[in-house]
Coordinates of C-alpha atoms and ligand atoms in Angstrom, one line a residue:
M1313 CA -89.1 123.4 -11.9
N1314 CA -87.9 120.1 -10.6
I1315 CA -88.6 116.8 -12.3
Y1316 CA -91.4 115.8 -9.9
K1317 CA -93.4 118.9 -10.6
I1318 CA -93.0 118.2 -14.3
I1319 CA -94.2 114.7 -13.9
A1320 CA -97.1 115.8 -11.7
G1321 CA -98.0 118.4 -14.4
V1322 CA -98.0 115.9 -17.1
I1323 CA -100.2 113.5 -15.1
L1324 CA -102.7 116.3 -14.3
L1325 CA -102.9 117.3 -18.0
T1326 CA -103.3 113.8 -19.3
C1327 CA -105.5 112.1 -16.8
P1328 CA -109.0 113.5 -16.4
F1329 CA -109.6 111.6 -13.2
L1330 CA -106.9 113.4 -11.4
A1331 CA -107.9 116.8 -12.8
F1332 CA -111.4 117.0 -11.3
G1333 CA -110.3 119.7 -8.9
Q1334 CA -108.9 121.9 -11.6
I1335 CA -112.2 122.8 -13.2
K1336 CA -114.5 123.7 -10.4
N1337 CA -115.1 127.3 -9.4
D1338 CA -117.9 129.3 -7.9
D1339 CA -119.6 129.9 -11.3
V1340 CA -119.4 126.4 -12.8
Y1341 CA -119.3 123.1 -11.0
K1342 CA -118.5 120.3 -13.5
L1343 CA -119.1 116.6 -13.0
P1344 CA -116.8 114.9 -15.5
E1345 CA -117.0 111.7 -13.6
M1346 CA -120.6 111.3 -14.8
G1347 CA -119.4 111.1 -18.4
Q1348 CA -118.9 107.6 -19.7
S1349 CA -117.7 108.3 -23.3
S1350 CA -114.0 107.6 -22.6
I1351 CA -114.5 104.4 -20.6
R1352 CA -114.3 101.1 -22.4
E1353 CA -115.4 97.6 -21.3
H1354 CA -112.8 94.9 -21.2
I1355 CA -114.0 91.6 -22.7
S1356 CA -112.0 88.6 -21.8
I1357 CA -112.0 85.6 -24.2
P1358 CA -108.8 83.6 -24.2
G1359 CA -107.1 82.7 -27.5
F1360 CA -105.5 79.5 -28.5
D1361 CA -102.8 78.2 -30.9
G1362 CA -101.3 81.7 -31.0
Y1363 CA -104.5 83.3 -32.2
Q1364 CA -106.1 86.2 -30.4
V1365 CA -109.9 86.5 -30.2
L1366 CA -111.2 89.7 -31.8
K1367 CA -114.8 90.7 -31.2
C1368 CA -116.2 92.2 -34.4
D1369 CA -119.5 93.4 -35.8
F1370 CA -119.5 93.2 -39.6
H1371 CA -123.0 94.5 -40.3
I1372 CA -123.8 98.1 -39.3
H1373 CA -126.0 100.9 -40.8
T1374 CA -125.8 104.6 -40.5
V1375 CA -127.9 107.6 -41.7
F1376 CA -126.2 107.2 -45.0
S1377 CA -128.6 104.3 -45.7
D1378 CA -131.6 103.5 -43.4
G1379 CA -129.8 103.8 -40.0
K1380 CA -130.5 106.4 -37.3
V1381 CA -127.0 107.5 -36.3
W1382 CA -124.0 109.3 -37.7
P1383 CA -121.1 107.0 -38.7
D1384 CA -118.6 108.1 -36.0
V1385 CA -121.1 107.3 -33.3
R1386 CA -120.9 103.7 -34.5
V1387 CA -117.2 103.7 -33.7
N1388 CA -117.8 105.1 -30.2
E1389 CA -120.5 102.6 -29.5
A1390 CA -118.3 99.6 -30.4
W1391 CA -115.2 101.0 -28.7
R1392 CA -117.1 101.5 -25.5
E1393 CA -118.6 98.1 -25.6
G1394 CA -115.1 96.5 -25.9
L1395 CA -115.2 95.4 -29.5
D1396 CA -112.1 95.3 -31.6
A1397 CA -113.4 96.1 -35.1
I1398 CA -116.6 97.0 -37.0
A1399 CA -117.6 97.2 -40.7
I1400 CA -119.8 100.0 -42.0
T1401 CA -122.2 98.3 -44.4
D1402 CA -124.8 100.8 -45.6
H1403 CA -127.2 99.6 -48.3
I1404 CA -126.4 100.4 -51.9
E1405 CA -130.0 100.2 -53.1
Y1406 CA -132.0 101.5 -50.1
R1407 CA -131.1 105.0 -49.0
P1408 CA -134.2 106.9 -47.7
Y1409 CA -132.1 110.0 -46.9
K1410 CA -130.2 110.2 -50.2
G1411 CA -132.0 113.5 -51.1
I1412 CA -130.4 115.1 -48.0
L1413 CA -127.0 113.3 -47.9
S1414 CA -124.5 113.1 -50.7
G1415 CA -124.6 110.3 -53.2
D1416 CA -121.0 109.2 -52.5
L1417 CA -121.4 105.6 -51.3
N1418 CA -118.0 105.7 -49.6
A1419 CA -118.9 108.7 -47.4
S1420 CA -120.2 106.8 -44.3
F1421 CA -117.1 104.6 -44.2
K1422 CA -114.7 107.6 -44.6
I1423 CA -116.3 109.4 -41.6
A1424 CA -116.2 106.3 -39.4
K1425 CA -112.7 105.4 -40.5
E1426 CA -111.3 108.8 -39.8
H1427 CA -112.7 108.6 -36.2
G1428 CA -111.5 105.0 -35.8
D1429 CA -108.0 106.0 -36.7
R1430 CA -108.0 108.5 -33.9
L1431 CA -108.9 105.8 -31.5
N1432 CA -106.7 103.1 -33.0
F1433 CA -109.9 101.1 -33.7
I1434 CA -110.3 99.1 -36.9
V1435 CA -113.1 100.2 -39.3
I1436 CA -113.6 98.1 -42.3
Q1437 CA -115.2 99.3 -45.5
G1438 CA -118.2 97.3 -46.5
T1439 CA -121.6 97.6 -48.1
E1440 CA -124.9 95.7 -48.2
I1441 CA -126.1 94.5 -51.6
T1442 CA -129.9 94.6 -51.1
R1443 CA -132.0 92.4 -53.3
E1444 CA -135.2 90.4 -53.1
K1445 CA -135.0 86.7 -52.3
P1446 CA -133.9 84.2 -53.5
I1447 CA -130.5 86.0 -53.7
G1448 CA -131.4 88.2 -50.7
H1449 CA -129.0 90.5 -49.0
L1450 CA -125.2 90.2 -49.1
N1451 CA -122.4 92.1 -47.4
A1452 CA -119.2 92.8 -49.2
L1453 CA -116.4 93.5 -46.8
F1454 CA -112.9 95.0 -47.4
I1455 CA -114.0 96.8 -50.6
N1456 CA -112.3 100.0 -51.6
D1457 CA -115.0 101.8 -53.7
A1458 CA -118.7 101.2 -53.1
N1459 CA -119.6 103.5 -55.9
K1460 CA -118.5 100.9 -58.4
L1461 CA -121.0 98.5 -57.0
E1462 CA -124.1 100.4 -58.0
L1463 CA -124.9 98.0 -60.9
D1464 CA -128.2 96.4 -62.0
D1465 CA -127.2 92.7 -62.0
P1466 CA -126.4 91.5 -58.4
V1467 CA -123.9 88.9 -59.8
D1468 CA -122.0 91.7 -61.6
V1469 CA -122.0 93.6 -58.2
L1470 CA -120.5 90.5 -56.5
K1471 CA -117.9 90.1 -59.2
E1472 CA -116.9 93.7 -58.9
A1473 CA -116.6 93.4 -55.1
K1474 CA -114.5 90.3 -55.6
K1475 CA -112.2 92.3 -57.9
Q1476 CA -111.7 94.7 -55.1
G1477 CA -110.7 91.8 -52.8
A1478 CA -114.0 91.4 -50.9
F1479 CA -115.0 88.8 -48.5
I1480 CA -118.8 88.3 -49.2
M1481 CA -121.3 87.0 -46.7
W1482 CA -124.9 86.0 -47.2
N1483 CA -126.9 88.0 -44.7
H1484 CA -129.8 87.0 -42.4
P1485 CA -130.9 83.9 -44.5
G1486 CA -134.1 83.6 -42.4
W1487 CA -135.3 87.2 -43.0
P1488 CA -137.9 88.5 -43.9
D1489 CA -140.0 85.4 -44.6
N1490 CA -138.9 83.3 -41.6
K1491 CA -137.5 80.6 -43.9
S1492 CA -133.7 79.9 -44.2
T1493 CA -133.9 78.2 -47.6
L1494 CA -130.6 77.9 -49.4
Y1495 CA -131.5 78.3 -53.1
P1496 CA -129.6 77.1 -56.2
V1497 CA -128.3 80.6 -56.8
H1498 CA -126.5 80.4 -53.4
E1499 CA -124.9 77.1 -54.3
Q1500 CA -123.7 78.6 -57.6
L1501 CA -122.3 81.7 -55.8
I1502 CA -120.6 79.5 -53.2
A1503 CA -119.0 77.4 -55.9
E1504 CA -117.7 80.5 -57.6
R1505 CA -116.4 81.8 -54.2
L1506 CA -118.7 84.8 -54.5
I1507 CA -120.1 83.8 -51.1
N1508 CA -117.5 83.1 -48.4
G1509 CA -119.5 83.5 -45.2
I1510 CA -123.0 83.1 -43.8
E1511 CA -124.7 85.2 -41.2
V1512 CA -126.0 82.7 -38.6
F1513 CA -126.8 85.3 -35.9
N1514 CA -128.4 88.7 -36.9
Y1515 CA -130.1 91.4 -34.9
L1516 CA -132.3 89.5 -32.3
E1517 CA -132.5 86.1 -34.1
Y1518 CA -130.5 83.1 -35.3
Y1519 CA -131.0 80.5 -38.0
P1520 CA -130.2 76.9 -36.9
L1521 CA -130.2 75.5 -40.5
T1522 CA -127.4 77.9 -41.4
F1523 CA -125.1 76.1 -38.9
D1524 CA -125.3 73.0 -41.2
Y1525 CA -124.9 75.2 -44.4
A1526 CA -121.7 76.7 -43.0
N1527 CA -120.3 73.2 -42.3
K1528 CA -121.4 71.7 -45.5
Y1529 CA -120.1 74.4 -47.8
N1530 CA -117.1 75.5 -45.6
L1531 CA -118.4 79.0 -45.1
S1532 CA -117.3 81.2 -42.2
F1533 CA -119.8 81.6 -39.4
M1534 CA -120.8 85.3 -39.1
G1535 CA -122.8 86.9 -36.3
N1536 CA -123.6 90.6 -36.4
S1537 CA -126.0 93.2 -35.1
D1538 CA -127.3 94.7 -38.4
I1539 CA -128.0 97.7 -36.1
H1540 CA -130.0 100.6 -37.4
E1541 CA -131.0 102.4 -34.2
P1542 CA -128.5 103.5 -31.5
I1543 CA -127.0 100.3 -30.1
A1544 CA -128.1 100.9 -26.5
E1545 CA -131.7 101.5 -27.7
L1546 CA -131.9 97.9 -28.8
Y1547 CA -129.5 96.0 -26.6
G1548 CA -129.2 98.2 -23.5
N1549 CA -125.8 98.9 -22.0
K1550 CA -124.9 95.4 -20.9
K1551 CA -121.5 93.9 -21.7
L1552 CA -121.5 91.6 -24.8
A1553 CA -125.1 92.5 -25.5
R1554 CA -125.0 92.5 -29.3
P1555 CA -124.2 89.5 -31.5
V1556 CA -120.6 89.4 -32.5
T1557 CA -118.3 87.5 -34.8
L1558 CA -115.3 86.1 -32.9
V1559 CA -112.3 86.2 -35.2
F1560 CA -109.3 84.0 -34.4
A1561 CA -106.6 86.3 -35.8
K1562 CA -102.9 86.1 -36.0
E1563 CA -102.6 89.8 -35.3
Y1564 CA -104.8 92.9 -34.5
S1565 CA -105.0 94.5 -37.9
E1566 CA -107.4 94.7 -40.8
A1567 CA -105.2 92.3 -42.7
G1568 CA -105.2 89.9 -39.7
I1569 CA -109.0 89.9 -39.7
K1570 CA -109.3 89.4 -43.4
E1571 CA -106.9 86.5 -43.4
A1572 CA -108.9 84.8 -40.6
L1573 CA -112.2 85.4 -42.3
F1574 CA -111.0 83.8 -45.6
A1575 CA -109.4 80.9 -43.6
G1576 CA -112.8 80.3 -41.8
R1577 CA -111.4 80.9 -38.3
T1578 CA -114.5 82.5 -36.8
A1579 CA -117.3 81.6 -34.4
V1580 CA -120.3 83.6 -33.3
L1581 CA -121.5 84.7 -29.9
F1582 CA -124.9 86.1 -28.8
N1583 CA -126.5 85.9 -25.4
S1584 CA -123.9 83.4 -24.1
T1585 CA -124.7 81.1 -27.1
L1586 CA -121.9 80.1 -29.4
A1587 CA -122.0 78.6 -32.9
G1588 CA -119.1 77.5 -35.0
K1589 CA -117.0 74.7 -36.3
D1590 CA -116.5 71.8 -33.9
E1591 CA -112.7 72.1 -33.9
L1592 CA -112.7 75.9 -33.1
L1593 CA -115.4 75.8 -30.4
R1594 CA -113.5 72.9 -28.8
K1595 CA -110.3 74.9 -28.6
L1596 CA -112.1 78.0 -27.5
F1597 CA -113.9 76.2 -24.7
L1598 CA -110.8 74.3 -23.5
A1599 CA -108.7 77.5 -23.5
S1600 CA -111.3 79.1 -21.2
I1601 CA -111.4 76.3 -18.6
K1602 CA -108.7 75.6 -16.0
I1603 CA -109.0 72.6 -13.7
K1604 CA -107.3 72.1 -10.3
V1605 CA -107.4 68.9 -8.3
I1606 CA -108.0 69.5 -4.6
K1607 CA -105.6 67.4 -2.7
G1608 CA -107.2 65.1 -0.1
G1609 CA -110.7 65.0 -1.7
D1610 CA -112.6 64.0 -4.8
D1611 CA -113.6 67.6 -5.6
I1612 CA -112.0 69.6 -8.4
E1613 CA -112.0 73.3 -8.9
V1614 CA -113.1 74.4 -12.4
S1615 CA -112.3 78.0 -13.3
N1616 CA -113.9 79.7 -16.3
I1617 CA -111.5 82.5 -17.2
S1618 CA -113.6 83.9 -20.0
D1619 CA -116.6 86.3 -20.1
I1620 CA -118.7 83.6 -21.7
S1621 CA -120.7 81.4 -19.3
Y1622 CA -120.9 77.7 -20.1
S1623 CA -123.6 75.1 -19.4
L1624 CA -122.6 71.5 -19.4
M1625 CA -124.5 68.2 -19.4
I1626 CA -122.8 65.0 -18.2
G1627 CA -125.1 62.0 -18.1
D1628 CA -128.3 63.5 -16.7
K1629 CA -126.7 66.1 -14.6
E1630 CA -126.3 69.7 -15.6
Y1631 CA -123.3 71.9 -14.5
R1632 CA -122.9 75.6 -14.8
L1633 CA -119.6 77.4 -15.3
P1634 CA -120.4 81.1 -14.8
A1635 CA -118.1 83.6 -16.6
N1636 CA -115.0 84.5 -14.6
K1637 CA -115.9 82.3 -11.7
T1638 CA -114.4 79.1 -10.1
V1639 CA -116.8 76.3 -9.2
R1640 CA -115.9 73.5 -6.8
T1641 CA -117.5 70.3 -8.0
Q1642 CA -117.0 66.7 -9.0
F1643 CA -117.0 65.5 -12.6
P1644 CA -117.6 61.8 -13.4
K1645 CA -114.3 60.1 -14.3
E1646 CA -115.6 58.9 -17.7
G1647 CA -118.3 59.8 -20.2
I1648 CA -119.2 62.6 -22.6
M1649 CA -119.6 66.2 -21.6
T1650 CA -122.0 68.1 -23.8
V1651 CA -121.5 71.9 -23.8
L1652 CA -125.1 73.0 -24.1
N1653 CA -124.5 76.5 -25.3
C1654 CA -122.0 75.6 -28.1
H1655 CA -123.8 74.7 -31.3
T1656 CA -121.7 72.9 -33.9
G1657 CA -124.7 72.1 -36.2
K1658 CA -128.5 72.4 -36.3
D1659 CA -128.9 69.3 -34.1
T1660 CA -125.4 68.9 -32.7
K1661 CA -123.5 70.5 -29.7
L1662 CA -119.9 70.4 -28.7
E1663 CA -119.1 67.1 -27.0
I1664 CA -115.9 66.4 -25.1
S1665 CA -114.7 63.1 -23.8
L1666 CA -113.9 62.7 -20.1
P1667 CA -111.6 62.7 -18.3
L1668 CA -110.4 66.1 -19.3
K1669 CA -106.7 66.4 -19.5
Y1670 CA -105.3 68.6 -16.7
Ligands
ZN2947 ZN1 -130.2 93.2 -44.9
ZN2948 ZN1 -128.4 95.3 -42.9

C-alpha cells in the first residue's frame, strides 16, 4: 500500500464528513450529517494584556440535586455552545432525588469531570450551599470534597470550603424576594474573605445594585445560568444565549481560571449586555474595535471583531457596532462616547474620551 492510500485511509477513518459514503447500503441509509453533537460554536471575544477570554458558567445543576439532566450532558451542552469551562454546583441541602441516587455529594462532579477530560474541557468541582436569607445561597468553587461540607452552621461550611481552597460567591442576591439587600452577615463574610465574588447575572435576571457591591467590596463579577432544565429548553440554541462569566486568564487551565477569579479579572455577559469593573470593560471594548481612516474623506471604518454587539451614544446620537461587522461612519472629533451596553455600576456605563487613539 503506498503512502497516499494510507493517508486517505486515515482521513476516512478519522473524519466523519468524508465517511458518509461508507455507511450506506440497501438495508440502512444513515444521515450522520443531521447529527449536531460533535459540532461546536466558535465564540470570538478578543483578549488584552496577554489575557485570553474564557467563557465560563460557574452555576449548574444536575439530577444529583434538583436539575433535570445527567452530569455529562452538561459538559456536552457547554462544549457545543462554545464555552471553555463549567462548574457543577449541585445543592448540598436540597436533593429531591437522593432516595434514588447515591448520597455521595461528589458523584455529579466525577461523572462530568470524566467526560470533560475526554473532550479536553475544564470541569470545576463546586457545590451550592443553600440557606434561607439573609445569608442565602453561596457557591463554593474549586473544592475537593463536597461531603465534608454537609454541616449545620453555614459559616462552618464556608470555612471548610475555604480550607479546601474554595473561591466562594454569593448567588442570585435578588432571589427569591426580588430584593438585592446586602446584609451585615455578607459584610462580615466579605471581610473574612469567605465571599470572593457576587453573582450579578443569574438565569433570566440581573441585579443592578450588585454592580455597586462588587466595586465597593472588590468582589469578582460573576454571571451564570443556574440551569436546572436542559439548556436549550430555556435559552434555545442560539450562540451566547446563556449568561456567562468572562474570565481574563493567563492560560487555559483550571489553575488559570482560579488565579483570575481570585484576582478579580472577570466580567459578565448576557444578551449582549456586559457588566464589570470599568478598567476591564474598557480594555475589552477597545480590544474589540479596530478603526481605519478612509483617505480622502471624513468617514472612518469601525470594525467590531468580537461576537458582542455594542451600542454607543455620543452627544445625542446613537451608533451601533454589530458583532463581527464593519460600519462606515463619522465620529465627532471630541466628546465622550458612552458604551450603552457596558454597565460599570448601577447608574454608570463605560465612558471613553474622544478622539480614540488609532
Ligand atoms: Zn440558588
Ligand atoms: Zn443554583
